[in-house]
Amino acid sequence: MSSARQSAAIAGLTMAHPIDLTTDAGTLAATAAAKPGDDLPNDVRKRVHALRFLEDEHAKLMKRLTEEQDQLVLKYAGLAQPIFDARRAIVTGEKEPTEEQTVGFSEHPTAPPPAGKGIPKFWCKAILHNDVICNLTELSPHDVEALEYLQNIQTELIPKQTTLVNGKEQQMYGFTLLFTFSPNPFFSDATLTKSFFFTVNDSKSEIHHTESAPPHWKEGKILTLTTVRHRKNGRMETVTKPRKSFFDFFVPLPPLFFQLSSADMKKRSIEATVGLEFKEVLCPNALGWYLGEMVSEEPETDSDEAEGLFDDSDGEGDEDGLQNLGGEDKDEDDDEEEEREEEDDDEEDDKPLRFRGKRPRFALSAKSLKDTKAKHKPLFSTQPQAVSSTTTSSESPKAPVKTETNKEPPAPPPECKNQ
């Protein structure tokens, strides 16, 4: 067949069976726009439409419920504030209990001597009994003395409001924790604050950012730093490096999301867990935590978050230009063995408190365990007895061997003077 005849045949076939491109496109668009339930009979589809209307009405009702619940929370937070103010006055010794508050009280015949005004170390003991706060903030033995000056913890709610987040309107709310301290040798601030802001996404709350300011430390009293001595180029040098501390909780993070590193995001998540533990668990039930009656429930965090707020992934830190900010210098000693022992003691002091098991919750480092128990002994005999973590071997060595385990223990830390 010639090329001319082939062209004519193809043209004739096309004319005999034309392709309606417009119809095919319309069919595809209609298929794409089909909704669930469109394949139902029209009478059923009508009833489904009515059910959708009813569900929308229920959603509006639930929105009103949420709004009224928010108002109720604010209302009763205001009503509860005078109760917490009365608690603060009794704890600090500003006021003595009224007759109404002490109805049914009877003195114990074997009670210790009077303690003076207020309830000494009330909030310090309450915090030490809470495993979640102690573990996630990596509260260490050197923090305890500063926390003994803590007089009150107060929660202030931040009402829900609509704000722009990444160019999109979202509802944001939060709360502020206020930690009030009496005059102390560690920092000049009377109050340390930490604010938490949450956004609501699909009825779920997510931490957005936190705001805080670190303490204004007094000279030589920075609890977040420590001084260590080591040998460099044949000479003993004293350098300052970070150490784990409860007060890292007040170190601010970058306010903008894109400025956060992965470590900052982990810390922000841990901070939110600690903040909610203060707000919803410890502060409303402070007396139970002080007496050791409450038991912590472990938060649902992954193993990385469980490490706590302090991130020492940078190793030893920058040793250039460091000043003696965290403590007093030790007298220079050229004995390398003695220097290693001193470094071991420093590392032992810096270990955070790790709490597990039953009450009481004073599992400090082995070095200061006995002293801390003496300072914070349980109030009632009904409390379970602590089990010492120190074990002794029943077998004695054949010959005395000088090791680091049989050296004389260092002197315990000084007792806190304030009451």
Coordinates of C-alpha atoms in Angstrom, one line a residue:
M1 CA 0.0 0.0 0.0
S2 CA 1.3 3.4 -1.0
S3 CA 2.0 6.1 1.6
A4 CA -0.9 8.1 0.2
R5 CA -3.3 5.3 0.7
Q6 CA -2.0 4.7 4.3
S7 CA -2.5 8.3 5.2
A8 CA -6.1 8.2 3.8
A9 CA -6.9 5.0 5.7
I10 CA -5.6 6.5 9.0
A11 CA -7.6 9.7 8.4
G12 CA -10.8 7.7 7.7
L13 CA -10.3 5.6 10.9
T14 CA -9.9 8.7 13.0
M15 CA -13.0 10.3 11.5
A16 CA -15.0 7.0 12.0
H17 CA -14.0 6.7 15.7
P18 CA -13.3 10.2 17.1
I19 CA -11.9 10.5 20.6
D20 CA -13.9 12.9 22.9
L21 CA -11.0 14.3 25.0
T22 CA -13.4 16.7 26.8
T23 CA -15.7 13.9 28.0
D24 CA -12.8 11.9 29.3
A25 CA -11.3 14.8 31.2
G26 CA -14.7 15.5 32.8
T27 CA -15.1 11.9 33.8
L28 CA -11.7 12.0 35.5
A29 CA -12.5 15.2 37.3
A30 CA -15.8 13.9 38.6
T31 CA -14.1 10.7 39.8
A32 CA -11.5 12.7 41.7
A33 CA -14.1 15.0 43.3
A34 CA -16.2 12.0 44.6
K35 CA -16.7 12.0 48.3
P36 CA -17.2 9.1 50.7
G37 CA -20.8 8.1 50.7
D38 CA -21.5 9.3 47.2
D39 CA -22.1 5.7 46.1
L40 CA -25.0 5.4 48.6
P41 CA -28.7 5.8 47.6
N42 CA -29.9 9.4 47.7
D43 CA -32.3 8.8 50.6
V44 CA -29.4 7.3 52.7
R45 CA -27.1 10.2 51.6
K46 CA -29.7 12.7 52.8
R47 CA -29.6 11.0 56.3
V48 CA -25.8 11.0 56.3
H49 CA -25.8 14.7 55.6
A50 CA -28.1 15.2 58.6
L51 CA -25.7 13.2 60.8
R52 CA -22.8 15.4 59.6
F53 CA -24.8 18.5 60.7
L54 CA -25.3 16.9 64.1
E55 CA -21.6 16.2 64.5
D56 CA -20.8 19.8 63.7
E57 CA -23.2 20.9 66.4
H58 CA -21.5 18.6 68.9
A59 CA -18.1 20.0 67.9
K60 CA -19.4 23.6 68.6
L61 CA -20.7 22.4 72.0
M62 CA -17.3 20.8 72.9
K63 CA -15.6 24.1 71.9
R64 CA -17.8 26.0 74.3
L65 CA -17.1 23.4 77.0
T66 CA -13.3 23.9 76.5
E67 CA -13.7 27.7 76.7
E68 CA -15.8 27.4 79.9
Q69 CA -13.3 24.9 81.4
D70 CA -10.5 27.4 80.7
Q71 CA -12.5 30.1 82.5
L72 CA -13.2 27.7 85.4
V73 CA -9.5 26.8 85.8
L74 CA -8.6 30.5 86.0
K75 CA -11.5 31.1 88.4
Y76 CA -10.5 28.3 90.8
A77 CA -6.8 29.1 90.5
G78 CA -7.7 32.6 91.9
L79 CA -9.9 31.0 94.7
A80 CA -7.0 28.7 95.7
Q81 CA -4.4 31.4 95.9
P82 CA -5.4 32.6 99.4
I83 CA -5.0 28.9 100.6
F84 CA -1.5 28.8 99.1
D85 CA -0.7 32.2 100.6
A86 CA -1.7 30.9 104.1
R87 CA 0.5 27.8 103.5
R88 CA 3.5 30.1 102.6
A89 CA 2.9 32.2 105.8
I90 CA 3.0 29.1 108.0
V91 CA 6.1 27.6 106.3
T92 CA 8.1 30.8 106.4
G93 CA 7.1 31.6 110.0
E94 CA 5.3 34.8 109.0
K95 CA 2.2 33.6 110.8
E96 CA 1.3 30.9 113.3
P97 CA -1.6 28.5 112.6
T98 CA -5.1 29.6 113.6
E99 CA -7.3 27.7 116.1
E100 CA -9.5 26.6 113.2
Q101 CA -6.5 25.1 111.4
T102 CA -5.3 23.2 114.4
V103 CA -8.6 21.6 115.5
G104 CA -7.8 17.9 116.5
F105 CA -4.0 18.5 117.0
S106 CA -2.4 16.9 120.1
E107 CA 1.3 17.2 121.1
H108 CA 3.5 14.1 120.8
P109 CA 5.1 13.2 124.1
T110 CA 8.5 12.3 122.6
A111 CA 8.7 15.1 120.0
P112 CA 12.1 16.8 119.5
P113 CA 12.7 20.3 120.9
P114 CA 10.9 23.3 119.3
A115 CA 12.3 24.2 115.9
G116 CA 11.6 27.9 116.1
K117 CA 9.6 29.7 113.4
G118 CA 8.1 28.1 110.4
I119 CA 8.9 24.7 108.9
P120 CA 12.6 24.5 108.2
K121 CA 13.7 23.2 104.8
F122 CA 10.1 22.5 103.8
W123 CA 10.5 22.9 100.0
C124 CA 14.0 21.4 99.9
K125 CA 12.7 18.1 101.5
A126 CA 9.7 18.1 99.2
I127 CA 11.9 18.4 96.1
L128 CA 14.3 15.7 97.4
H129 CA 11.4 13.3 97.8
N130 CA 10.3 13.7 94.1
D131 CA 12.2 11.4 91.9
V132 CA 11.1 12.9 88.6
I133 CA 12.4 16.4 89.5
C134 CA 15.6 15.1 91.1
N135 CA 16.5 12.8 88.2
L136 CA 15.6 15.0 85.2
T137 CA 17.2 18.2 86.6
E138 CA 20.2 16.1 87.8
L139 CA 20.0 17.6 91.2
S140 CA 23.4 17.1 92.9
P141 CA 24.6 17.2 96.5
H142 CA 26.1 20.7 96.1
D143 CA 22.6 22.0 95.2
V144 CA 21.0 20.9 98.5
E145 CA 22.4 23.7 100.7
A146 CA 21.1 26.3 98.3
L147 CA 17.7 24.7 98.1
E148 CA 17.4 24.9 101.9
Y149 CA 16.9 28.7 101.5
L150 CA 13.9 28.1 99.2
Q151 CA 10.8 29.6 100.9
N152 CA 8.0 29.1 98.4
I153 CA 7.1 27.9 95.0
Q154 CA 4.1 29.6 93.3
T155 CA 2.3 28.9 90.0
E156 CA 0.8 31.6 87.9
L157 CA -1.4 30.7 84.9
I158 CA -1.0 32.4 81.5
P159 CA -4.5 32.6 79.9
K160 CA -5.1 31.1 76.5
Q161 CA -4.9 33.6 73.6
T162 CA -4.7 33.5 69.8
T163 CA -1.2 34.4 68.4
L164 CA 0.7 34.0 65.2
V165 CA 3.0 31.0 65.1
N166 CA 5.0 30.6 61.9
G167 CA 2.6 32.8 60.1
K168 CA -0.4 30.8 61.3
E169 CA -2.9 31.7 64.0
Q170 CA -2.8 29.3 66.9
Q171 CA -3.9 29.3 70.5
M172 CA -1.1 29.6 73.1
Y173 CA -1.3 29.3 76.9
G174 CA 1.1 28.5 79.7
F175 CA 2.2 29.1 83.2
T176 CA 5.0 30.6 85.3
L177 CA 6.8 29.0 88.2
L178 CA 8.2 31.5 90.8
F179 CA 10.8 30.2 93.3
T180 CA 11.3 32.6 96.3
F181 CA 14.5 32.4 98.3
S182 CA 15.6 34.0 101.5
P183 CA 18.9 35.8 101.6
N184 CA 21.6 33.3 100.9
P185 CA 25.4 33.1 100.2
F186 CA 24.9 31.7 96.6
F187 CA 23.0 34.3 94.6
S188 CA 21.5 37.8 95.0
D189 CA 18.1 37.1 93.4
A190 CA 15.1 36.9 95.8
T191 CA 13.0 35.2 93.1
L192 CA 13.9 32.9 90.2
T193 CA 11.2 32.4 87.5
K194 CA 10.6 29.9 84.7
S195 CA 7.8 30.4 82.2
F196 CA 6.4 27.7 79.8
F197 CA 4.3 28.4 76.7
F198 CA 2.3 25.7 74.9
T199 CA 0.4 25.7 71.6
V200 CA -2.7 23.7 70.8
N201 CA -2.6 21.6 67.6
D202 CA -5.5 19.3 66.8
S203 CA -6.7 19.4 70.4
K204 CA -3.1 18.4 71.5
S205 CA -0.8 20.6 73.5
E206 CA 2.8 20.9 72.5
I207 CA 5.6 22.9 74.2
H208 CA 6.5 25.9 72.1
H209 CA 9.2 27.7 74.1
T210 CA 10.3 28.6 77.6
E211 CA 11.6 31.8 79.2
S212 CA 13.9 32.1 82.2
A213 CA 16.9 33.9 83.6
P214 CA 19.9 32.3 85.4
P215 CA 20.7 33.3 89.0
H216 CA 23.1 36.2 89.6
W217 CA 25.7 34.2 91.3
K218 CA 27.9 35.6 94.1
E219 CA 31.7 35.5 93.7
G220 CA 33.0 32.0 94.1
K221 CA 29.5 30.5 94.6
I222 CA 28.5 29.4 91.1
L223 CA 27.0 26.0 91.6
T224 CA 26.9 25.2 87.8
L225 CA 30.7 25.4 87.7
T226 CA 33.5 23.7 89.5
T227 CA 37.2 24.0 89.7
V228 CA 39.6 21.1 89.2
R229 CA 43.3 20.8 89.2
H230 CA 45.3 18.8 86.7
R231 CA 48.9 18.6 85.5
K232 CA 49.7 20.4 82.2
N233 CA 53.3 20.7 80.8
G234 CA 54.7 19.5 84.1
R235 CA 52.8 22.1 86.2
M236 CA 49.7 21.8 88.3
E237 CA 46.9 24.1 86.9
T238 CA 43.4 24.9 88.2
V239 CA 40.7 25.2 85.6
T240 CA 36.9 25.8 85.7
K241 CA 34.5 23.6 83.9
P242 CA 30.7 23.1 84.0
R243 CA 29.1 20.6 86.4
K244 CA 25.6 19.1 86.8
S245 CA 23.3 21.2 88.8
F246 CA 19.6 21.7 89.5
F247 CA 20.0 25.4 88.6
D248 CA 20.7 24.5 85.0
F249 CA 16.9 24.5 84.9
F250 CA 17.0 28.3 84.8
V251 CA 19.5 28.6 82.0
P252 CA 17.4 30.1 79.0
L253 CA 17.2 28.5 75.6
P254 CA 17.0 30.3 72.3
P255 CA 13.4 31.6 71.9
L256 CA 13.0 30.8 68.2
F257 CA 12.4 27.2 67.1
F258 CA 14.9 27.3 64.2
Q259 CA 17.7 28.4 66.6
L260 CA 17.4 25.2 68.7
S261 CA 19.9 22.5 68.3
S262 CA 18.9 18.8 68.8
A263 CA 20.3 19.0 72.4
D264 CA 18.3 22.2 73.0
M265 CA 15.1 20.5 71.8
K266 CA 15.7 17.6 74.1
K267 CA 16.4 19.9 77.0
R268 CA 13.2 21.9 76.2
S269 CA 11.1 18.7 76.3
I270 CA 12.7 17.7 79.6
E271 CA 12.1 21.2 81.0
A272 CA 8.4 20.9 80.1
T273 CA 8.1 17.6 81.9
V274 CA 9.8 19.1 85.0
G275 CA 7.7 22.2 84.9
L276 CA 4.4 20.2 84.7
E277 CA 5.7 18.0 87.6
F278 CA 6.1 21.2 89.7
K279 CA 2.8 22.7 88.6
E280 CA 0.5 19.7 88.8
V281 CA 2.1 17.2 91.2
L282 CA 4.5 18.8 93.7
C283 CA 3.1 22.3 94.4
P284 CA -0.6 21.3 95.0
N285 CA 0.6 18.4 97.3
A286 CA 3.7 19.9 98.9
L287 CA 2.9 18.6 102.3
G288 CA 2.7 15.0 101.1
W289 CA 6.1 15.3 99.4
Y290 CA 7.6 17.0 102.5
L291 CA 6.5 14.1 104.7
G292 CA 7.6 11.5 102.2
E293 CA 4.0 10.2 101.7
M294 CA 3.9 10.6 98.0
V295 CA 5.5 8.3 95.4
S296 CA 6.8 9.5 92.0
E297 CA 5.5 8.1 88.8
E298 CA 8.2 7.8 86.2
P299 CA 7.5 10.0 83.1
E300 CA 7.3 8.4 79.7
T301 CA 10.6 9.6 78.2
D302 CA 13.1 7.9 76.0
S303 CA 16.5 6.9 77.3
D304 CA 18.2 10.0 75.9
E305 CA 15.8 12.4 77.6
A306 CA 16.2 10.4 80.9
E307 CA 19.9 11.6 81.0
G308 CA 18.7 15.0 82.3
L309 CA 19.1 18.7 81.5
F310 CA 22.9 18.7 81.6
D311 CA 24.7 17.9 78.3
D312 CA 28.4 17.2 78.7
S313 CA 28.9 16.0 75.2
D314 CA 31.6 18.7 74.7
G315 CA 33.9 16.8 77.0
E316 CA 36.2 18.7 79.3
G317 CA 35.1 22.1 77.9
D318 CA 37.2 25.1 76.9
E319 CA 40.2 25.4 79.2
D320 CA 41.5 28.6 77.7
G321 CA 40.9 31.8 79.7
L322 CA 38.9 30.1 82.4
Q323 CA 38.5 31.8 85.7
N324 CA 38.0 30.5 89.2
L325 CA 34.2 31.0 89.4
G326 CA 32.9 27.8 90.8
G327 CA 34.8 27.5 94.1
E328 CA 38.0 28.1 96.0
D329 CA 41.4 27.1 94.7
K330 CA 43.3 24.3 96.4
D331 CA 46.9 24.7 97.5
E332 CA 49.3 23.6 94.8
D333 CA 50.7 20.1 95.3
D334 CA 53.3 18.5 93.1
D335 CA 52.4 14.9 94.1
E336 CA 50.7 13.4 91.1
E337 CA 49.1 10.6 93.0
E338 CA 47.5 12.9 95.5
E339 CA 46.2 15.1 92.6
R340 CA 44.5 12.1 91.0
E341 CA 42.8 11.4 94.4
E342 CA 41.6 15.0 94.6
E343 CA 40.1 14.8 91.1
D344 CA 38.3 11.6 92.0
D345 CA 36.8 13.3 95.0
D346 CA 35.7 16.2 92.9
E347 CA 34.0 13.8 90.4
E348 CA 32.3 12.0 93.3
D349 CA 30.9 15.3 94.6
D350 CA 29.6 16.3 91.1
K351 CA 27.6 13.1 90.6
P352 CA 23.9 13.9 90.3
L353 CA 21.4 12.3 92.7
R354 CA 19.8 9.2 91.1
F355 CA 16.7 8.0 92.9
R356 CA 15.1 4.5 92.6
G357 CA 12.9 2.3 94.8
K358 CA 10.9 3.1 97.9
R359 CA 11.0 6.0 100.3
P360 CA 13.1 7.6 101.7
R361 CA 14.7 9.2 98.6
F362 CA 18.1 10.4 99.8
A363 CA 20.3 8.3 97.6
L364 CA 23.1 10.8 97.3
S365 CA 26.7 10.0 96.3
A366 CA 28.4 7.5 98.5
K367 CA 30.6 10.3 99.9
S368 CA 27.8 12.4 101.3
L369 CA 25.0 9.8 101.8
K370 CA 25.4 9.5 105.5
D371 CA 25.7 13.2 106.1
T372 CA 22.6 14.1 104.0
K373 CA 20.5 11.5 105.7
A374 CA 21.4 13.0 109.0
K375 CA 20.3 16.4 107.8
H376 CA 17.1 15.2 106.1
K377 CA 16.0 12.2 108.2
P378 CA 12.4 11.0 107.8
L379 CA 9.8 12.5 110.1
F380 CA 7.8 9.4 111.1
S381 CA 8.7 5.8 112.0
T382 CA 6.1 4.5 109.6
Q383 CA 8.4 5.5 106.7
P384 CA 10.4 2.6 105.3
Q385 CA 14.0 2.5 106.4
A386 CA 16.7 3.4 103.9
V387 CA 18.9 0.7 102.6
S388 CA 22.5 1.8 102.3
S389 CA 24.1 1.3 98.9
T390 CA 27.5 0.7 100.4
T391 CA 28.5 -3.0 100.7
T392 CA 31.3 -4.6 102.5
S393 CA 33.2 -7.8 101.6
S394 CA 33.2 -10.7 104.1
E395 CA 36.6 -11.7 102.8
S396 CA 39.7 -9.8 104.0
P397 CA 42.8 -9.7 101.8
K398 CA 45.8 -11.7 102.7
A399 CA 48.1 -8.7 102.8
P400 CA 47.1 -5.0 103.2
V401 CA 47.1 -3.4 99.8
K402 CA 46.9 0.4 99.5
T403 CA 44.1 1.2 97.0
E404 CA 41.8 4.1 96.5
T405 CA 38.9 2.3 98.2
N406 CA 40.7 2.1 101.6
K407 CA 41.9 5.6 101.8
E408 CA 40.4 7.9 104.5
P409 CA 37.1 9.3 103.5
P410 CA 37.0 13.1 102.9
A411 CA 35.4 15.4 105.4
P412 CA 31.6 15.8 105.0
P413 CA 30.2 19.1 103.6
P414 CA 29.5 21.8 106.2
E415 CA 26.0 21.9 107.8
C416 CA 23.6 24.6 106.6
K417 CA 23.2 27.3 109.2
N418 CA 19.8 28.6 108.2
Q419 CA 16.7 27.4 109.8

